XYZ file of C-alpha atoms in Angstrom:
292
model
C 132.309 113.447 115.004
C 131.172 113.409 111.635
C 131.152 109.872 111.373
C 128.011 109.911 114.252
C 126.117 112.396 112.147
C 122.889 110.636 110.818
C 123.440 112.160 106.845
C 127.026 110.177 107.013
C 125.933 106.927 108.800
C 122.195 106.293 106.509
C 123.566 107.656 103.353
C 122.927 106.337 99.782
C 124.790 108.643 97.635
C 126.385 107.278 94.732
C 124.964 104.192 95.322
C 122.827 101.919 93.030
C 119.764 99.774 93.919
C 117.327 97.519 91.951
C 113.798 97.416 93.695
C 110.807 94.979 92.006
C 107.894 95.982 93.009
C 109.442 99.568 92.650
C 106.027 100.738 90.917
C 103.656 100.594 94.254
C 103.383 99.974 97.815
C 106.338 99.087 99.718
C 108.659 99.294 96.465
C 107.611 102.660 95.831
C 108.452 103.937 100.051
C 111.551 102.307 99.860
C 112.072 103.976 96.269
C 111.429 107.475 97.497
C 113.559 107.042 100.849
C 116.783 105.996 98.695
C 116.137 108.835 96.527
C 115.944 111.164 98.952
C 119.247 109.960 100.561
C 120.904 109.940 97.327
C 121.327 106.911 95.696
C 120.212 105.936 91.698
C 117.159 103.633 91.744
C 115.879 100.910 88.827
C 112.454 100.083 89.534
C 111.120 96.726 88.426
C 107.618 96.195 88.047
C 105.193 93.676 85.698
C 102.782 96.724 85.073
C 103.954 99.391 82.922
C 101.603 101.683 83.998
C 103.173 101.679 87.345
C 106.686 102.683 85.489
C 105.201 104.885 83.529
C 103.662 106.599 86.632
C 107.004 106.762 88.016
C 108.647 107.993 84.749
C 105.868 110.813 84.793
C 107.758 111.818 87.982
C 104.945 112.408 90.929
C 105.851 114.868 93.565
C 105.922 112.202 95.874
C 108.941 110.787 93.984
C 111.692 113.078 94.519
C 115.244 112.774 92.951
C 118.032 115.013 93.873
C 119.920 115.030 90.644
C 119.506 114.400 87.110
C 116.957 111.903 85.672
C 119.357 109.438 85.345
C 119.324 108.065 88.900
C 115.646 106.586 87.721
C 115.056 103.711 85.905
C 112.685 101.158 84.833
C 112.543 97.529 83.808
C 109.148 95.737 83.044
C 109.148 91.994 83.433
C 106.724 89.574 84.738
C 108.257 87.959 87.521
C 105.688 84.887 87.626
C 107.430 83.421 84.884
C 111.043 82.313 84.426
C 111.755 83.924 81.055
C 110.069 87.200 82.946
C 113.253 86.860 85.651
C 115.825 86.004 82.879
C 114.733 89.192 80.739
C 114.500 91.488 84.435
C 118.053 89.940 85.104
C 119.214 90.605 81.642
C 118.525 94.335 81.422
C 120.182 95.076 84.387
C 122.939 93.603 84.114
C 123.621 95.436 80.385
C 123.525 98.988 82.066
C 124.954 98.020 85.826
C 128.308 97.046 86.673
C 127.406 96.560 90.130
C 124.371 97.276 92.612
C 124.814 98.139 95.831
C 121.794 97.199 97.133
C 119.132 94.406 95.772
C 115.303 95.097 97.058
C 112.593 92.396 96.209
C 108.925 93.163 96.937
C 107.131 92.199 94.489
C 104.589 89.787 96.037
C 100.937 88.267 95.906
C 98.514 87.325 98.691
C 95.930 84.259 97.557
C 93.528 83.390 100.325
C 91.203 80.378 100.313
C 88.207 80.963 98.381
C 86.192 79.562 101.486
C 86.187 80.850 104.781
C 85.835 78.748 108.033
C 84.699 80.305 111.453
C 84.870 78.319 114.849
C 81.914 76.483 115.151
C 81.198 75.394 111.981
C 80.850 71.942 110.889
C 83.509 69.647 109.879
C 81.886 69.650 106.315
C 82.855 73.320 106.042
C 86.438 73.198 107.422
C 87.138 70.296 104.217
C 85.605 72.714 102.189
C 87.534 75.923 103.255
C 91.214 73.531 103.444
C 90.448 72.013 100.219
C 89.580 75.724 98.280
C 93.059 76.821 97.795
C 93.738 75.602 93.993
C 97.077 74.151 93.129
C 97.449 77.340 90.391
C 96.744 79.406 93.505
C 99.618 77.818 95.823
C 101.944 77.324 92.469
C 101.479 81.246 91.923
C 102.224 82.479 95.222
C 105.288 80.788 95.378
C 106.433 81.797 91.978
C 106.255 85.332 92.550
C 107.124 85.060 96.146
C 109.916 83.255 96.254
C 111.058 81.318 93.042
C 111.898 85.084 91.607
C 113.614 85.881 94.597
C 116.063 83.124 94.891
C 116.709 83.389 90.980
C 117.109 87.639 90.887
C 120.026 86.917 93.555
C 121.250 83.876 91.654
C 121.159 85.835 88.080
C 122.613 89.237 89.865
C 124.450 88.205 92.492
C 128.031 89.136 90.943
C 127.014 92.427 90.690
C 126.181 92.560 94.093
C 129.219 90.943 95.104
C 131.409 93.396 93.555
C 129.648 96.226 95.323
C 130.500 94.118 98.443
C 133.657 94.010 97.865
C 133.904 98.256 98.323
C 132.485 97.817 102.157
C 130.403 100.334 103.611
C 127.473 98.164 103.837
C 127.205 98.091 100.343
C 126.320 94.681 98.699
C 123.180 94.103 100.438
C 120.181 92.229 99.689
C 116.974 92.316 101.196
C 114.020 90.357 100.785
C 110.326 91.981 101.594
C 108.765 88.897 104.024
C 105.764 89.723 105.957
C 104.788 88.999 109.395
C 102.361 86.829 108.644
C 105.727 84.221 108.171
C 106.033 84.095 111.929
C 101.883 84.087 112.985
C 98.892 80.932 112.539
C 96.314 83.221 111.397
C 94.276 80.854 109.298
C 92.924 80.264 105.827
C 95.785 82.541 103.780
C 98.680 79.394 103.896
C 99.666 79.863 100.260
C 100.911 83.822 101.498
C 102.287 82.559 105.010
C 104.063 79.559 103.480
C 105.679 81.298 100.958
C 106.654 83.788 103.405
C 107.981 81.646 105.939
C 110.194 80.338 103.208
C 111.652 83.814 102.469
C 113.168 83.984 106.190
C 114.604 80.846 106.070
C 116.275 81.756 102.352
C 117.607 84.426 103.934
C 119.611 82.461 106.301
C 120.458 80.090 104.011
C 121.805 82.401 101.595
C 124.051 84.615 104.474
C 125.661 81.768 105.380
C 126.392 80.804 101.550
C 127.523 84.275 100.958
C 128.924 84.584 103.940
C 133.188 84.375 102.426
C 132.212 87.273 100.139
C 129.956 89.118 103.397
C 127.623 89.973 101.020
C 124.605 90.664 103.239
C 121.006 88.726 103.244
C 118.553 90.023 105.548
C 114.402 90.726 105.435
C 111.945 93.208 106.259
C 108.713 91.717 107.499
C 106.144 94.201 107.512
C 102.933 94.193 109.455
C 99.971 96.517 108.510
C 101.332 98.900 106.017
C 99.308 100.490 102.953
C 99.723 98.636 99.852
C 97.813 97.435 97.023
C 97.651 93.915 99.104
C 96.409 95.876 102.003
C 94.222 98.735 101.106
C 93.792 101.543 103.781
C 89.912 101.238 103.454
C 89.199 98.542 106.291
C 85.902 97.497 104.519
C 87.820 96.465 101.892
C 87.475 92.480 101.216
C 91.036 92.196 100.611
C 92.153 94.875 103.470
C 93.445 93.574 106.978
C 93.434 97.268 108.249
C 90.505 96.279 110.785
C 93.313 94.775 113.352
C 94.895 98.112 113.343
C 93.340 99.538 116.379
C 94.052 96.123 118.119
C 97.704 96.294 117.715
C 99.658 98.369 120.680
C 100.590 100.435 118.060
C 97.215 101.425 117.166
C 97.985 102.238 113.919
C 99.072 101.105 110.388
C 103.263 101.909 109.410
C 104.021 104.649 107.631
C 106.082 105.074 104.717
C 108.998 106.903 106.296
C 109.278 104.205 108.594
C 109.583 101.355 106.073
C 111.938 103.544 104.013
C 113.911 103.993 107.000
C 114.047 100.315 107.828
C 115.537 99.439 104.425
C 117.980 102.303 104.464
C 119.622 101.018 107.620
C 120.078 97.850 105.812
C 121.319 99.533 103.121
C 123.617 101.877 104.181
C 126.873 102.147 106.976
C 124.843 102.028 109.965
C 123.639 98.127 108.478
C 127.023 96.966 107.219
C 126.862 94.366 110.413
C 123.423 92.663 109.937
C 122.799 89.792 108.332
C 121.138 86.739 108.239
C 117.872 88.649 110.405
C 114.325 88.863 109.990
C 113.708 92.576 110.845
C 109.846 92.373 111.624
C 108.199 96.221 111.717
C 104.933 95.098 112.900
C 103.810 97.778 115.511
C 103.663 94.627 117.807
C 100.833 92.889 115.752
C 103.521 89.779 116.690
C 102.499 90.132 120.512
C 98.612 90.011 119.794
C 98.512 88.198 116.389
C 96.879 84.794 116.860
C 94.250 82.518 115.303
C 91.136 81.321 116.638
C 89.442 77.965 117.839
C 86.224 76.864 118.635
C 85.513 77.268 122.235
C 84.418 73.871 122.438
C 87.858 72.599 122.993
């Protein structure tokens, strides 16, 4: 019965994986969940001080073995030499990774606001304030560096793949705002969107070689996007308590969501959308004037 025991099915031991975004938020759960299931983690981040926070080795950053199974690679991931340089280090000191985690990400939202009711004058206003850089940015971090870390990595991956085990998987961070109209944040929700259809695209193109492609859409989980202080302009922590959940995620439940795809107990997903939203999906909607 081993094979049903939960350490055997979710484990990560002797197993590598490349997270960007590895220096904060989501990265940084998913970081500490494959470290504590035994697997050797390179974080990728564009701030050093993030790496150098995780090099410092926080408590809340546990290995189980030698120092080793942490490393770090700085690159900005805006810019295509940034990916090229990310791709290049890793693939000097891997000969394969098991598992390929992208969340590095950005959230612009229009510099105007519209509320039902308002004139006509103020919705042109509120479209028309989301600058081309704006849109061009989103879209570089959000996706661009996604499609082109699998495309620069992606033999590495597949000869992980080739071992079974539900190794050779990559997943791609989304968001549930890909799959919801709230309004006035399109640059973040297009960008999105595109990551789940990627996704498919790319399972089906890997598909001979099964090396996996799925997502994790979050809802409402901490993160420097999403600050726990609901005040906070940039926080959308204030539709917590109106989620059946009634709460934001935690951390071991996003690290646990990646580990399944990660592990044995994922090796026959892919191609999905996982979306851990604590049901903000069944309640999430935008808002028009009660005129029409």
């Amino acid at each position: 019965m081993a094979e049903y025991q939960a350490q055997n099915m979710f484990t990560m031991t002797g197993r590598t994986a490349v997270i960007t975004g590895g220096g904060s938020g989501i990265g940084r759960m998913i970081a500490k969940g494959f470290f504590a299931n035994g697997a050797s983690v390179t974080l990728v981040d564009w701030l050093q001080d993030r790496l150098d926070s995780s090099r410092r080795k926080p408590p809340d950053l546990i290995t189980n073995g030698s120092a080793d199974e942490l490393s770090r690679v700085q690159g900005d991931l805006s810019q295509e030499s940034g990916v090229a340089g990310v791709v290049s280090e890793i693939k000097a000191s891997h000969k394969e990774v098991d598992v390929l985690v992208m969340c590095a990400g950005v959230r612009k939202v229009n510099k105007i606001a519209f509320t039902p009711g308002e004139s006509l004058l103020k919705l042109v206003e509120a479209t028309q304030s989301l600058s081309f850089q704006d849109l061009d940015y989103s879209f570089r971090i959000n996706l661009y560096s996604q499609y082109f870390l699998v495309a620069g990595l992606l033999g590495l991956v597949g000869a992980a793949a080739t071992k079974g085990g539900g190794r050779g998987s990559i997943i791609m961070v989304s968001s549930a705002a890909s799959k919801h109209n709230g309004q006035f944040v399109p640059a973040y929700q297009m960008s999105k969107a595109a990551i789940d259809h990627l996704v498919r695209i790319m399972a089906s193109e890997f598909a001979d070689h099964y090396i996996r492609v799925n997502s994790i859409n979050p809802g409402l989980f901490p993160s420097a996007l999403n600050p726990m202080d609901p005040n906070h302009p940039e926080s959308n922590m204030r539709f917590a308590g109106q989620m059946p959940a009634r709460r934001p995620g935690t951390e071991q439940e996003m690290a646990a969501t990646a580990l399944y795809l990660s592990s044995p107990a994922g090796g026959f997903v892919t191609g999905t959308n996982i979306v851990i939203d604590g049901g903000r999906l069944l309640v999430a909607a935008g808002s028009i004037s009660s005129k029409l």
